[in-house]
Amino acid sequence: VTVRYARKRYWNERQLGRWERAYLPEILRGLALTSRIFLRNMGKWITGRKGALTTYYPEETRADYAPLNRGKHVLTQRPDGKPQCVACNLCATVCPAKVIEIEAGFDPSDAAHPKFPLRFEIDYSRCVFCGLCVEACPEDAIRMAKETPNLPSGDRHAMWLGLDELLQWQPQRDPAKRYPSAGAGRSR
Amino acid sequence: VTQDLVVTVIYIGYAVGMLMTFGTVLTWVERKQAAVMSDRIGANRAYVRIPFTQMKLIWLGLFHGLADGLKMLVKEDWKPRTYDALAYSLAPWVVFTPVLLVFAVIPFGGMLEPARLFPSLADWYGGRSYPMQISRIDAGLLVVFAFSGITIIGSMLAGWSSNNKFSLLGGLRAGSQMISYELVMGLTVLGLLLIWGTVDLDAMVRRQSGTVLGVLPAWGVVLQPFAAILFMTAAIAENKRIPFDLPEAESELIAGYYTEYSAMKMGLFMFAEFIEIAIIGALFTTLFLGGYNLPYMDDSGFRFPGGHPIALSHGAVVVTQLLVFLAKVLLVCSFQILVRWSLPRFRYDQLLSFAWKFMLPLALLNLMVTATVLWALQGSAK
């Protein structure tokens, strides 16, 4: 007795059963599947719930960004609320998209950190979110947070973030440094 | 006569307005239904701002159709350097016009008696009555097939005159596909012709207001379920939509026979496709879903199988019939969109062998069985 093995020619070759080769039942099954999803989602929309998995972007943002997502830049602060940045321009130098603009100021009263940024601006219309600025910073003054900047706009000149927004980040517990409490406020 | 003219002009206005509205709204329905089917939200950014205010009307993205139309109208009308400019500019119209003309013979309501509907017009209209149908032709169904046959010429003209190999291939594919499937479409309907013995669409609808076996409404889909499925398949193939959109298979042929068309000429092709969805919906409704009538309903009111006639006033009947027709057409359109977003495209050889080796024999078989059963029934009646 010879046994004939029906062997697949390719590892992913589909082997259809008789029911599947009859074609019409599978077509009907497919239509039933899509119409079931349609009716389920329509039912959700009609009863005032959200029937979609997508996020309606500028109005809604996703809550489940990965912890290491490079969403937007933040500037860290000293205990007195001043930016940690010493305006050395290393980040602006390493930036491949050349989006960081820093204007340095001089403060003789602070002997340890006489140089500080008067202006620190990032053009998000060109930023590629590579994180090289974070790597280059010798002072741990710039980091990337997982949230995205809320910048959708019809005008690319409106897509800049300045010191005000970048210094919004005030973590309560940071293993590396002591930071001012959230209510302390900033005095620059 | 003036009275007839007035009624006919109103009918034509209603029909053209309805088809244009369907053509525009279906683009929106298609987008939204596809989005909801695939867990998305769908197009909803276009808005109309009320002048002098900041109030933006979005209405679930309903204005995207308007925005598309406007875009098509103001885009540059780019023309290829072709040897046959006349055929090139004629082709979109040859596709578009017959699609509109088909609707002339489709009844969208029962008998209208203006004198009963508007008593103030009683003197002028007297006892005249008009079927709600632009032209009542005995050869209704034949006219439908004759006009939809012209569309093939338009597609092939477009493919031939564009001076582009992709267009030519698309035109050839469109020609062979539409001819094959039109044959199947005609054969599927023959069963119904045998049963009802008429090609007058309005008479067909009237035959469907009775019952079968005492309970079921005598709709075409009950009498000829296989023909209904085959007709729907052939009609979608005739309209060249997915899963049968080989003539414009964008991964192979860019856009097939309208590769070289731009602006509103291209828009006409698209618009014709969407209007044809509505036409197919109307035809399917008329042939298989009891036309403008609800089950057990005719021009005088309801007549339920238990024997409880419910008479309705003439106005109520007319309004119900118009609305029921629209609702049925919309449902069938929605089904076509469901098919379009569910099934993958055929291969071209599969497409033609599907028509000739699968659907055509099935249609013939259906016809044969119908004829045999009818012969047996009539033989027993004699």
Coordinates of C-alpha atoms in Angstrom, one line a residue:
Chain A
V1 CA 0.0 0.0 0.0
T2 CA 1.5 3.3 -1.0
V3 CA 0.6 6.3 1.1
R4 CA 0.5 9.6 -0.8
Y5 CA 1.4 12.6 1.3
A6 CA -0.1 15.9 0.2
R7 CA 2.9 18.0 0.9
K8 CA 2.9 21.8 0.9
R9 CA 5.1 23.3 -1.7
Y10 CA 5.6 26.4 0.4
W11 CA 5.6 26.7 4.2
N12 CA 2.8 29.2 4.1
E13 CA 0.7 27.5 1.4
R14 CA -2.9 27.6 2.3
Q15 CA -4.7 24.3 2.4
L16 CA -8.3 25.0 1.9
G17 CA -11.0 22.7 3.1
R18 CA -13.9 21.7 1.0
W19 CA -16.1 24.3 2.7
E20 CA -13.6 27.1 2.0
R21 CA -13.1 26.0 -1.6
A22 CA -16.9 26.3 -2.1
Y23 CA -16.2 30.1 -2.0
L24 CA -19.7 31.4 -1.4
P25 CA -20.0 30.4 2.3
E26 CA -16.6 32.1 3.0
I27 CA -17.7 35.2 1.2
L28 CA -20.9 35.3 3.3
R29 CA -18.8 34.7 6.4
G30 CA -16.6 37.6 5.5
L31 CA -19.6 39.9 4.8
A32 CA -21.2 38.8 8.1
L33 CA -17.9 39.6 10.0
T34 CA -17.6 43.1 8.5
S35 CA -21.3 43.9 8.9
R36 CA -21.2 42.7 12.6
I37 CA -18.3 45.1 13.3
F38 CA -20.2 47.8 11.5
L39 CA -23.4 47.3 13.5
R40 CA -21.4 47.0 16.8
N41 CA -19.6 50.3 16.1
M42 CA -22.8 52.0 14.8
G43 CA -24.5 50.9 18.0
K44 CA -21.8 52.5 20.1
W45 CA -21.9 55.8 18.1
I46 CA -25.7 56.0 18.3
T47 CA -25.7 55.4 22.1
G48 CA -23.2 58.2 22.5
R49 CA -20.1 56.0 23.1
K50 CA -17.0 56.0 20.9
G51 CA -17.0 53.3 18.3
A52 CA -13.5 53.7 16.9
L53 CA -10.1 52.7 18.0
T54 CA -8.4 55.7 16.5
T55 CA -7.7 58.9 18.3
Y56 CA -9.2 62.2 17.1
Y57 CA -5.8 63.8 17.3
P58 CA -5.6 67.4 18.2
E59 CA -8.7 67.2 20.3
E60 CA -7.8 63.9 21.9
T61 CA -4.3 62.5 22.7
R62 CA -3.5 58.9 23.5
A63 CA -2.9 58.1 27.2
D64 CA -0.8 55.1 26.5
Y65 CA 2.5 56.6 25.2
A66 CA 5.5 54.4 26.0
P67 CA 7.5 55.6 29.0
L68 CA 10.6 56.2 26.8
N69 CA 8.6 57.9 24.0
R70 CA 10.5 60.9 22.7
G71 CA 7.5 63.2 22.5
K72 CA 8.7 66.6 23.5
H73 CA 11.6 68.4 25.2
V74 CA 11.7 69.5 28.8
L75 CA 14.3 71.6 30.5
T76 CA 15.2 70.5 34.0
Q77 CA 15.5 73.0 36.8
R78 CA 17.7 73.7 39.8
P79 CA 16.3 73.7 43.3
D80 CA 15.8 77.5 43.0
G81 CA 13.7 77.0 39.9
K82 CA 16.3 78.4 37.4
P83 CA 16.9 76.2 34.3
Q84 CA 19.7 73.8 34.6
C85 CA 20.9 74.9 31.2
V86 CA 24.2 76.7 31.0
A87 CA 23.7 77.8 27.4
C88 CA 26.7 76.0 26.1
N89 CA 25.0 75.4 22.7
L90 CA 26.1 71.7 22.5
C91 CA 22.6 70.6 21.8
A92 CA 22.1 73.2 19.2
T93 CA 25.4 72.1 17.6
V94 CA 24.6 68.4 17.6
C95 CA 21.0 68.9 16.4
P96 CA 20.8 67.3 12.9
A97 CA 17.7 69.4 12.0
K98 CA 19.2 72.6 13.5
V99 CA 16.0 73.5 15.3
I100 CA 17.4 74.7 18.7
E101 CA 18.1 78.4 19.1
I102 CA 19.7 79.6 22.3
E103 CA 20.6 83.1 23.4
A104 CA 22.9 83.2 26.3
G105 CA 22.7 85.6 29.2
F106 CA 25.2 86.6 31.9
D107 CA 24.4 86.7 35.6
P108 CA 27.4 87.8 37.8
S109 CA 25.5 87.2 41.0
D110 CA 25.4 83.4 40.4
A111 CA 29.1 82.6 40.6
A112 CA 28.6 78.8 40.0
H113 CA 26.5 79.2 36.9
P114 CA 27.1 82.7 35.4
K115 CA 25.8 81.7 32.0
F116 CA 22.2 81.0 31.5
P117 CA 19.7 80.9 28.6
L118 CA 17.8 84.1 28.0
R119 CA 16.0 82.5 25.1
F120 CA 15.8 78.7 24.4
E121 CA 13.5 77.9 21.5
I122 CA 12.8 74.8 19.6
D123 CA 11.1 74.7 16.2
Y124 CA 8.9 71.6 16.2
S125 CA 8.0 71.9 12.6
R126 CA 11.4 70.7 11.8
C127 CA 12.4 68.6 14.9
V128 CA 13.0 65.0 14.1
F129 CA 12.8 63.8 17.7
C130 CA 16.1 61.9 17.5
G131 CA 17.1 62.7 21.1
L132 CA 20.7 63.7 20.2
C133 CA 20.3 66.9 22.2
V134 CA 19.6 64.9 25.3
E135 CA 22.7 62.8 24.6
A136 CA 24.9 65.8 24.1
C137 CA 23.9 67.8 27.1
P138 CA 26.7 67.8 29.8
E139 CA 24.3 69.2 32.5
D140 CA 21.3 66.9 32.1
A141 CA 19.5 70.1 31.4
I142 CA 17.3 68.8 28.5
R143 CA 15.3 65.6 28.5
M144 CA 12.5 64.2 26.5
A145 CA 9.1 63.6 28.0
K146 CA 6.6 61.1 26.5
E147 CA 3.8 63.5 25.9
T148 CA 3.6 65.2 22.5
P149 CA 3.6 69.0 22.3
N150 CA 0.1 70.3 21.5
L151 CA 1.2 72.1 18.3
P152 CA -1.0 71.2 15.3
S153 CA -1.4 74.5 13.4
G154 CA -2.0 75.7 10.0
D155 CA 1.0 78.0 10.3
R156 CA 4.5 76.6 10.7
H157 CA 5.7 79.7 12.5
A158 CA 3.4 78.9 15.3
M159 CA 5.2 75.6 16.0
W160 CA 7.9 77.0 18.3
L161 CA 8.2 76.3 22.0
G162 CA 10.0 78.7 24.2
L163 CA 11.4 78.7 27.8
D164 CA 7.9 79.1 29.3
E165 CA 6.6 75.8 28.0
L166 CA 9.9 73.9 28.2
L167 CA 10.1 74.7 31.9
Q168 CA 6.7 73.4 32.7
W169 CA 8.1 70.0 33.8
Q170 CA 8.4 69.9 37.6
P171 CA 8.8 66.3 38.8
Q172 CA 8.3 65.6 42.4
R173 CA 10.7 62.7 42.7
D174 CA 13.8 62.5 40.7
P175 CA 16.5 60.0 41.7
A176 CA 19.4 62.2 40.4
K177 CA 18.6 65.6 41.9
R178 CA 16.5 67.4 44.4
Y179 CA 13.9 69.6 42.7
P180 CA 11.7 72.3 43.9
S181 CA 8.2 71.2 45.0
A182 CA 5.4 71.8 42.5
G183 CA 4.1 74.8 44.4
A184 CA 7.5 76.6 44.7
G185 CA 7.2 78.4 41.5
R186 CA 10.1 79.7 39.4
S187 CA 12.1 82.9 39.8
R188 CA 14.4 83.7 37.0
Chain B
V1 CA -51.2 68.3 -22.8
T2 CA -50.0 71.0 -20.3
Q3 CA -51.1 68.9 -17.3
D4 CA -49.0 65.9 -18.5
L5 CA -46.0 68.2 -19.2
V6 CA -46.2 69.7 -15.7
V7 CA -46.2 66.3 -14.0
T8 CA -43.4 64.9 -16.2
V9 CA -41.2 68.0 -15.6
I10 CA -41.8 67.5 -11.8
Y11 CA -40.9 63.8 -12.1
I12 CA -37.7 64.6 -14.1
G13 CA -36.7 67.2 -11.5
Y14 CA -37.3 64.7 -8.7
A15 CA -35.4 61.9 -10.4
V16 CA -32.4 64.0 -11.4
G17 CA -32.3 65.7 -8.0
M18 CA -32.5 62.3 -6.3
L19 CA -29.7 60.8 -8.4
M20 CA -27.4 63.8 -7.9
T21 CA -28.1 63.7 -4.2
F22 CA -27.4 60.0 -4.0
G23 CA -24.2 60.5 -6.0
T24 CA -23.0 63.1 -3.6
V25 CA -24.2 61.5 -0.4
L26 CA -23.0 58.1 -1.4
T27 CA -19.4 59.3 -1.5
W28 CA -19.9 60.3 2.2
V29 CA -21.7 57.1 3.0
E30 CA -19.0 55.1 1.5
R31 CA -16.3 56.9 3.5
K32 CA -18.2 56.7 6.7
Q33 CA -19.3 53.2 6.4
A34 CA -15.8 52.0 5.5
A35 CA -14.5 53.9 8.5
V36 CA -17.0 52.5 11.0
M37 CA -16.5 49.0 9.6
S38 CA -12.7 49.3 10.3
D39 CA -12.9 50.9 13.7
R40 CA -12.1 54.3 12.4
I41 CA -13.9 57.7 12.6
G42 CA -13.8 58.7 8.9
A43 CA -13.6 62.0 7.1
N44 CA -15.0 64.8 9.3
R45 CA -12.8 67.8 8.9
A46 CA -14.5 69.7 6.1
Y47 CA -16.8 72.4 7.4
V48 CA -19.0 75.3 6.3
R49 CA -18.5 78.4 8.3
I50 CA -21.6 80.6 8.7
P51 CA -20.5 84.0 7.3
F52 CA -19.6 86.7 9.9
T53 CA -19.5 84.1 12.7
Q54 CA -17.1 81.6 14.0
M55 CA -19.8 78.9 13.9
K56 CA -18.5 75.9 11.8
L57 CA -21.0 73.4 10.6
I58 CA -19.3 70.0 10.4
W59 CA -22.4 67.6 10.3
L60 CA -20.3 64.5 10.6
G61 CA -18.2 65.4 7.6
L62 CA -21.2 65.6 5.2
F63 CA -19.5 68.5 3.5
H64 CA -16.6 66.5 2.2
G65 CA -18.6 65.6 -0.8
L66 CA -19.1 69.3 -1.5
A67 CA -15.4 70.0 -1.0
D68 CA -14.5 67.2 -3.4
G69 CA -16.9 68.4 -6.1
L70 CA -15.5 72.0 -5.7
K71 CA -12.0 70.7 -6.0
M72 CA -12.8 68.7 -9.1
L73 CA -14.4 71.8 -10.7
V74 CA -11.5 74.2 -10.1
K75 CA -8.6 71.8 -10.8
E76 CA -6.6 72.3 -13.9
D77 CA -8.2 70.4 -16.8
W78 CA -5.0 68.8 -18.1
K79 CA -5.3 67.1 -21.5
P80 CA -2.9 64.6 -23.0
R81 CA -1.7 65.2 -26.6
T82 CA -4.0 62.7 -28.2
Y83 CA -4.8 61.9 -31.8
D84 CA -8.5 61.8 -31.0
A85 CA -9.4 64.9 -28.9
L86 CA -13.1 64.6 -29.8
A87 CA -13.4 61.0 -28.4
Y88 CA -11.3 62.0 -25.5
S89 CA -13.6 64.8 -24.4
L90 CA -16.8 62.9 -25.3
A91 CA -16.0 59.8 -23.3
P92 CA -16.9 61.0 -19.8
W93 CA -20.3 62.1 -21.1
V94 CA -20.9 58.9 -22.9
V95 CA -20.3 57.1 -19.6
F96 CA -22.3 59.6 -17.5
T97 CA -25.4 60.3 -19.6
P98 CA -26.8 56.7 -20.0
V99 CA -26.5 56.2 -16.3
L100 CA -28.9 59.0 -15.8
L101 CA -31.2 57.9 -18.6
V102 CA -31.6 54.5 -17.1
F103 CA -33.6 55.9 -14.3
A104 CA -36.3 57.2 -16.8
V105 CA -38.1 53.9 -16.8
I106 CA -37.7 52.9 -13.1
P107 CA -40.9 53.5 -11.2
F108 CA -40.3 55.4 -7.9
G109 CA -43.9 55.4 -6.8
G110 CA -47.3 54.0 -7.6
M111 CA -50.2 55.8 -9.3
L112 CA -50.4 59.5 -8.7
E113 CA -53.8 61.3 -9.0
P114 CA -53.1 65.0 -8.6
A115 CA -56.8 65.7 -8.3
R116 CA -57.1 63.6 -5.2
L117 CA -53.8 64.7 -3.8
F118 CA -54.5 68.5 -4.2
P119 CA -58.2 69.1 -4.2
S120 CA -57.6 72.7 -5.5
L121 CA -56.2 71.2 -8.7
A122 CA -59.2 69.0 -9.2
D123 CA -60.7 71.2 -11.9
W124 CA -57.6 71.3 -13.9
Y125 CA -56.5 67.7 -13.6
G126 CA -59.9 66.0 -13.6
G127 CA -59.6 62.3 -13.4
R128 CA -56.1 62.0 -14.8
S129 CA -53.7 59.7 -13.1
Y130 CA -50.0 59.3 -13.7
P131 CA -47.7 56.4 -12.7
M132 CA -44.7 57.8 -10.8
Q133 CA -42.2 57.0 -13.5
I134 CA -40.7 59.4 -16.0
S135 CA -41.7 57.5 -19.0
R136 CA -43.9 54.4 -19.0
I137 CA -42.5 52.2 -21.6
D138 CA -43.7 48.6 -22.1
A139 CA -40.1 47.6 -22.9
G140 CA -38.8 49.0 -19.6
L141 CA -36.3 46.4 -18.7
L142 CA -35.0 46.3 -22.3
V143 CA -34.4 50.0 -22.2
V144 CA -32.4 49.6 -19.0
F145 CA -30.1 47.1 -20.6
A146 CA -29.9 49.1 -23.8
F147 CA -28.7 52.2 -22.0
S148 CA -26.3 50.5 -19.7
G149 CA -24.8 48.9 -22.8
I150 CA -23.8 52.4 -24.0
T151 CA -21.7 52.8 -20.9
I152 CA -19.3 50.2 -22.3
I153 CA -18.7 52.4 -25.4
G154 CA -17.8 55.3 -23.1
S155 CA -15.2 53.3 -21.1
M156 CA -13.6 51.9 -24.3
L157 CA -13.6 55.3 -25.9
A158 CA -11.8 56.7 -22.9
G159 CA -9.3 54.0 -22.9
W160 CA -8.7 54.1 -26.6
S161 CA -8.4 57.9 -27.1
S162 CA -6.2 58.6 -24.1
N163 CA -3.0 57.7 -26.0
N164 CA -1.7 55.8 -23.0
K165 CA -1.0 52.1 -22.7
F166 CA -2.4 51.9 -19.2
S167 CA -5.6 53.5 -20.4
L168 CA -5.8 51.2 -23.4
L169 CA -5.4 48.1 -21.2
G170 CA -8.0 49.4 -18.8
G171 CA -10.4 50.1 -21.6
L172 CA -10.0 46.6 -23.0
R173 CA -10.5 45.1 -19.6
A174 CA -13.5 47.2 -19.0
G175 CA -15.0 46.2 -22.4
S176 CA -14.6 42.5 -21.9
Q177 CA -15.6 42.5 -18.3
M178 CA -18.8 44.6 -18.9
I179 CA -19.9 42.6 -21.9
S180 CA -19.4 39.3 -20.0
Y181 CA -21.3 40.4 -16.9
E182 CA -24.0 42.1 -18.9
L183 CA -24.8 38.8 -20.4
V184 CA -25.1 37.2 -17.0
M185 CA -27.2 40.1 -15.7
G186 CA -29.6 39.7 -18.6
L187 CA -29.9 36.0 -18.1
T188 CA -30.6 36.2 -14.4
V189 CA -33.5 38.5 -15.0
L190 CA -35.0 36.2 -17.6
G191 CA -36.4 34.0 -14.8
L192 CA -38.4 36.9 -13.5
L193 CA -39.6 37.6 -17.0
L194 CA -40.9 34.0 -17.3
I195 CA -42.7 34.3 -14.0
W196 CA -44.3 37.7 -14.6
G197 CA -44.5 37.6 -18.3
T198 CA -43.7 41.3 -18.8
V199 CA -40.7 43.6 -19.1
D200 CA -42.7 46.6 -17.9
L201 CA -41.0 47.6 -14.7
D202 CA -44.2 49.2 -13.2
A203 CA -46.2 46.0 -13.9
M204 CA -43.5 44.0 -12.3
V205 CA -43.7 46.0 -9.1
R206 CA -47.5 45.6 -9.1
R207 CA -47.1 41.8 -9.5
Q208 CA -44.9 41.9 -6.4
S209 CA -47.6 43.3 -4.0
G210 CA -49.3 39.9 -3.8
T211 CA -48.3 36.9 -1.7
V212 CA -46.7 33.6 -2.3
L213 CA -48.0 30.5 -0.5
G214 CA -50.4 32.8 1.3
V215 CA -47.9 34.3 3.6
L216 CA -44.6 35.5 2.0
P217 CA -44.7 38.7 0.0
A218 CA -44.4 37.9 -3.7
W219 CA -41.1 39.7 -4.0
G220 CA -38.6 38.8 -6.7
V221 CA -36.1 37.8 -4.0
V222 CA -38.6 35.2 -2.6
L223 CA -39.5 33.9 -6.1
Q224 CA -35.9 33.9 -7.4
P225 CA -33.4 33.9 -4.6
F226 CA -30.5 32.6 -6.8
A227 CA -31.3 35.1 -9.5
A228 CA -31.1 37.9 -6.8
I229 CA -27.6 36.9 -5.7
L230 CA -26.4 36.4 -9.3
F231 CA -27.9 39.7 -10.4
M232 CA -26.3 41.6 -7.5
T233 CA -22.9 40.1 -8.2
A234 CA -23.2 40.8 -11.9
A235 CA -24.4 44.3 -11.3
I236 CA -21.4 45.1 -9.0
A237 CA -19.1 43.7 -11.7
E238 CA -20.9 45.7 -14.3
N239 CA -20.2 48.8 -12.2
K240 CA -16.6 47.8 -12.0
R241 CA -16.3 48.1 -8.3
I242 CA -14.2 46.0 -5.9
P243 CA -14.0 43.0 -6.0
F244 CA -14.4 43.4 -9.7
D245 CA -12.5 46.7 -10.3
L246 CA -9.9 45.2 -12.7
P247 CA -10.3 48.0 -15.3
E248 CA -9.0 50.6 -12.8
A249 CA -6.8 48.3 -10.7
E250 CA -4.6 51.0 -9.4
S251 CA -1.7 48.7 -8.5
E252 CA -1.5 47.5 -12.0
L253 CA -2.9 50.2 -14.3
I254 CA -2.7 53.4 -12.2
A255 CA -6.3 54.3 -12.8
G256 CA -7.1 52.2 -15.9
Y257 CA -9.1 53.9 -18.6
Y258 CA -9.3 57.2 -16.8
T259 CA -5.6 57.6 -16.1
E260 CA -5.3 60.5 -18.4
Y261 CA -8.4 62.3 -17.2
S262 CA -8.2 65.2 -14.7
A263 CA -10.5 67.7 -13.0
M264 CA -14.2 67.4 -13.7
K265 CA -13.8 64.9 -16.6
M266 CA -12.4 62.5 -14.1
G267 CA -15.0 63.6 -11.6
L268 CA -17.7 62.6 -14.1
F269 CA -16.4 59.1 -14.2
M270 CA -16.4 58.9 -10.5
F271 CA -19.8 60.5 -10.2
A272 CA -21.2 58.1 -12.8
E273 CA -19.9 55.2 -10.7
F274 CA -21.6 56.5 -7.6
I275 CA -24.9 57.2 -9.4
E276 CA -24.7 53.8 -10.9
I277 CA -24.6 52.4 -7.4
A278 CA -27.9 54.1 -6.8
I279 CA -29.2 52.9 -10.2
I280 CA -28.3 49.3 -9.3
G281 CA -30.0 49.9 -6.0
A282 CA -33.1 51.1 -7.7
L283 CA -33.1 48.3 -10.2
F284 CA -32.6 45.6 -7.5
T285 CA -35.3 47.2 -5.5
T286 CA -37.7 47.2 -8.4
L287 CA -36.9 43.7 -9.6
F288 CA -36.4 41.8 -6.4
L289 CA -37.5 43.9 -3.4
G290 CA -41.0 44.8 -4.2
G291 CA -40.2 48.2 -5.6
Y292 CA -41.8 51.1 -3.9
N293 CA -44.3 49.0 -1.9
L294 CA -44.0 47.7 1.6
P295 CA -44.9 44.0 2.0
Y296 CA -48.6 43.4 1.4
M297 CA -49.1 46.9 0.2
D298 CA -50.5 48.3 -3.0
D299 CA -51.9 51.6 -4.2
S300 CA -55.1 51.3 -2.1
G301 CA -53.4 50.4 1.2
F302 CA -52.4 47.3 3.0
R303 CA -53.9 43.9 2.4
F304 CA -52.5 41.5 5.0
P305 CA -52.5 37.7 4.4
G306 CA -55.0 37.2 7.3
G307 CA -57.5 39.2 5.3
H308 CA -57.5 42.5 7.1
P309 CA -57.4 45.2 4.4
I310 CA -56.3 48.6 5.8
A311 CA -57.1 51.4 3.5
L312 CA -54.9 54.4 3.4
S313 CA -55.6 57.9 2.0
H314 CA -54.0 58.7 -1.4
G315 CA -51.6 61.2 0.1
A316 CA -50.3 58.7 2.7
V317 CA -49.8 56.1 0.1
V318 CA -47.9 58.4 -2.2
V319 CA -45.6 59.7 0.6
T320 CA -45.0 56.1 1.9
Q321 CA -44.2 54.8 -1.5
L322 CA -41.7 57.6 -2.2
L323 CA -40.0 57.1 1.2
V324 CA -40.0 53.4 1.0
F325 CA -38.4 53.5 -2.4
L326 CA -35.6 55.8 -1.2
A327 CA -35.0 53.7 2.0
K328 CA -34.8 50.5 0.0
V329 CA -32.4 52.0 -2.5
L330 CA -30.2 53.3 0.3
L331 CA -30.1 49.9 1.9
V332 CA -29.1 48.2 -1.3
C333 CA -26.4 50.9 -1.9
S334 CA -25.2 50.3 1.7
F335 CA -24.9 46.6 0.9
Q336 CA -22.9 47.3 -2.2
I337 CA -20.5 49.5 -0.1
L338 CA -20.3 46.6 2.5
V339 CA -19.2 44.3 -0.3
R340 CA -16.7 46.8 -1.7
W341 CA -15.0 47.1 1.7
S342 CA -15.0 43.4 2.6
L343 CA -13.8 41.4 -0.4
P344 CA -10.4 41.3 -2.1
R345 CA -10.0 41.9 -5.8
F346 CA -10.1 39.1 -8.3
R347 CA -7.3 38.2 -10.6
Y348 CA -8.2 39.1 -14.2
D349 CA -8.3 35.5 -15.5
Q350 CA -10.4 34.6 -12.4
L351 CA -12.7 37.4 -13.2
L352 CA -13.5 36.2 -16.6
S353 CA -13.7 32.5 -15.8
F354 CA -16.0 33.4 -12.9
A355 CA -18.3 35.1 -15.4
W356 CA -18.2 32.4 -18.1
K357 CA -17.6 29.2 -16.2
F358 CA -19.5 29.9 -12.9
M359 CA -22.1 32.6 -13.2
L360 CA -23.3 31.9 -16.7
P361 CA -24.0 28.2 -16.2
L362 CA -25.7 29.0 -12.8
A363 CA -27.9 31.6 -14.5
L364 CA -28.8 29.2 -17.2
L365 CA -29.5 26.5 -14.7
N366 CA -31.7 28.9 -12.7
L367 CA -33.6 29.8 -15.9
M368 CA -34.0 26.1 -16.8
V369 CA -35.4 25.2 -13.3
T370 CA -37.7 28.2 -13.4
A371 CA -39.0 27.3 -16.8
T372 CA -39.5 23.6 -15.8
V373 CA -41.4 24.5 -12.6
L374 CA -43.5 27.1 -14.4
W375 CA -44.3 24.5 -17.1
A376 CA -45.3 21.9 -14.5
L377 CA -47.5 24.4 -12.6
Q378 CA -49.2 25.7 -15.7
G379 CA -49.6 22.1 -17.0
S380 CA -51.4 21.2 -13.7
A381 CA -53.6 24.3 -14.0
K382 CA -54.9 23.3 -17.4

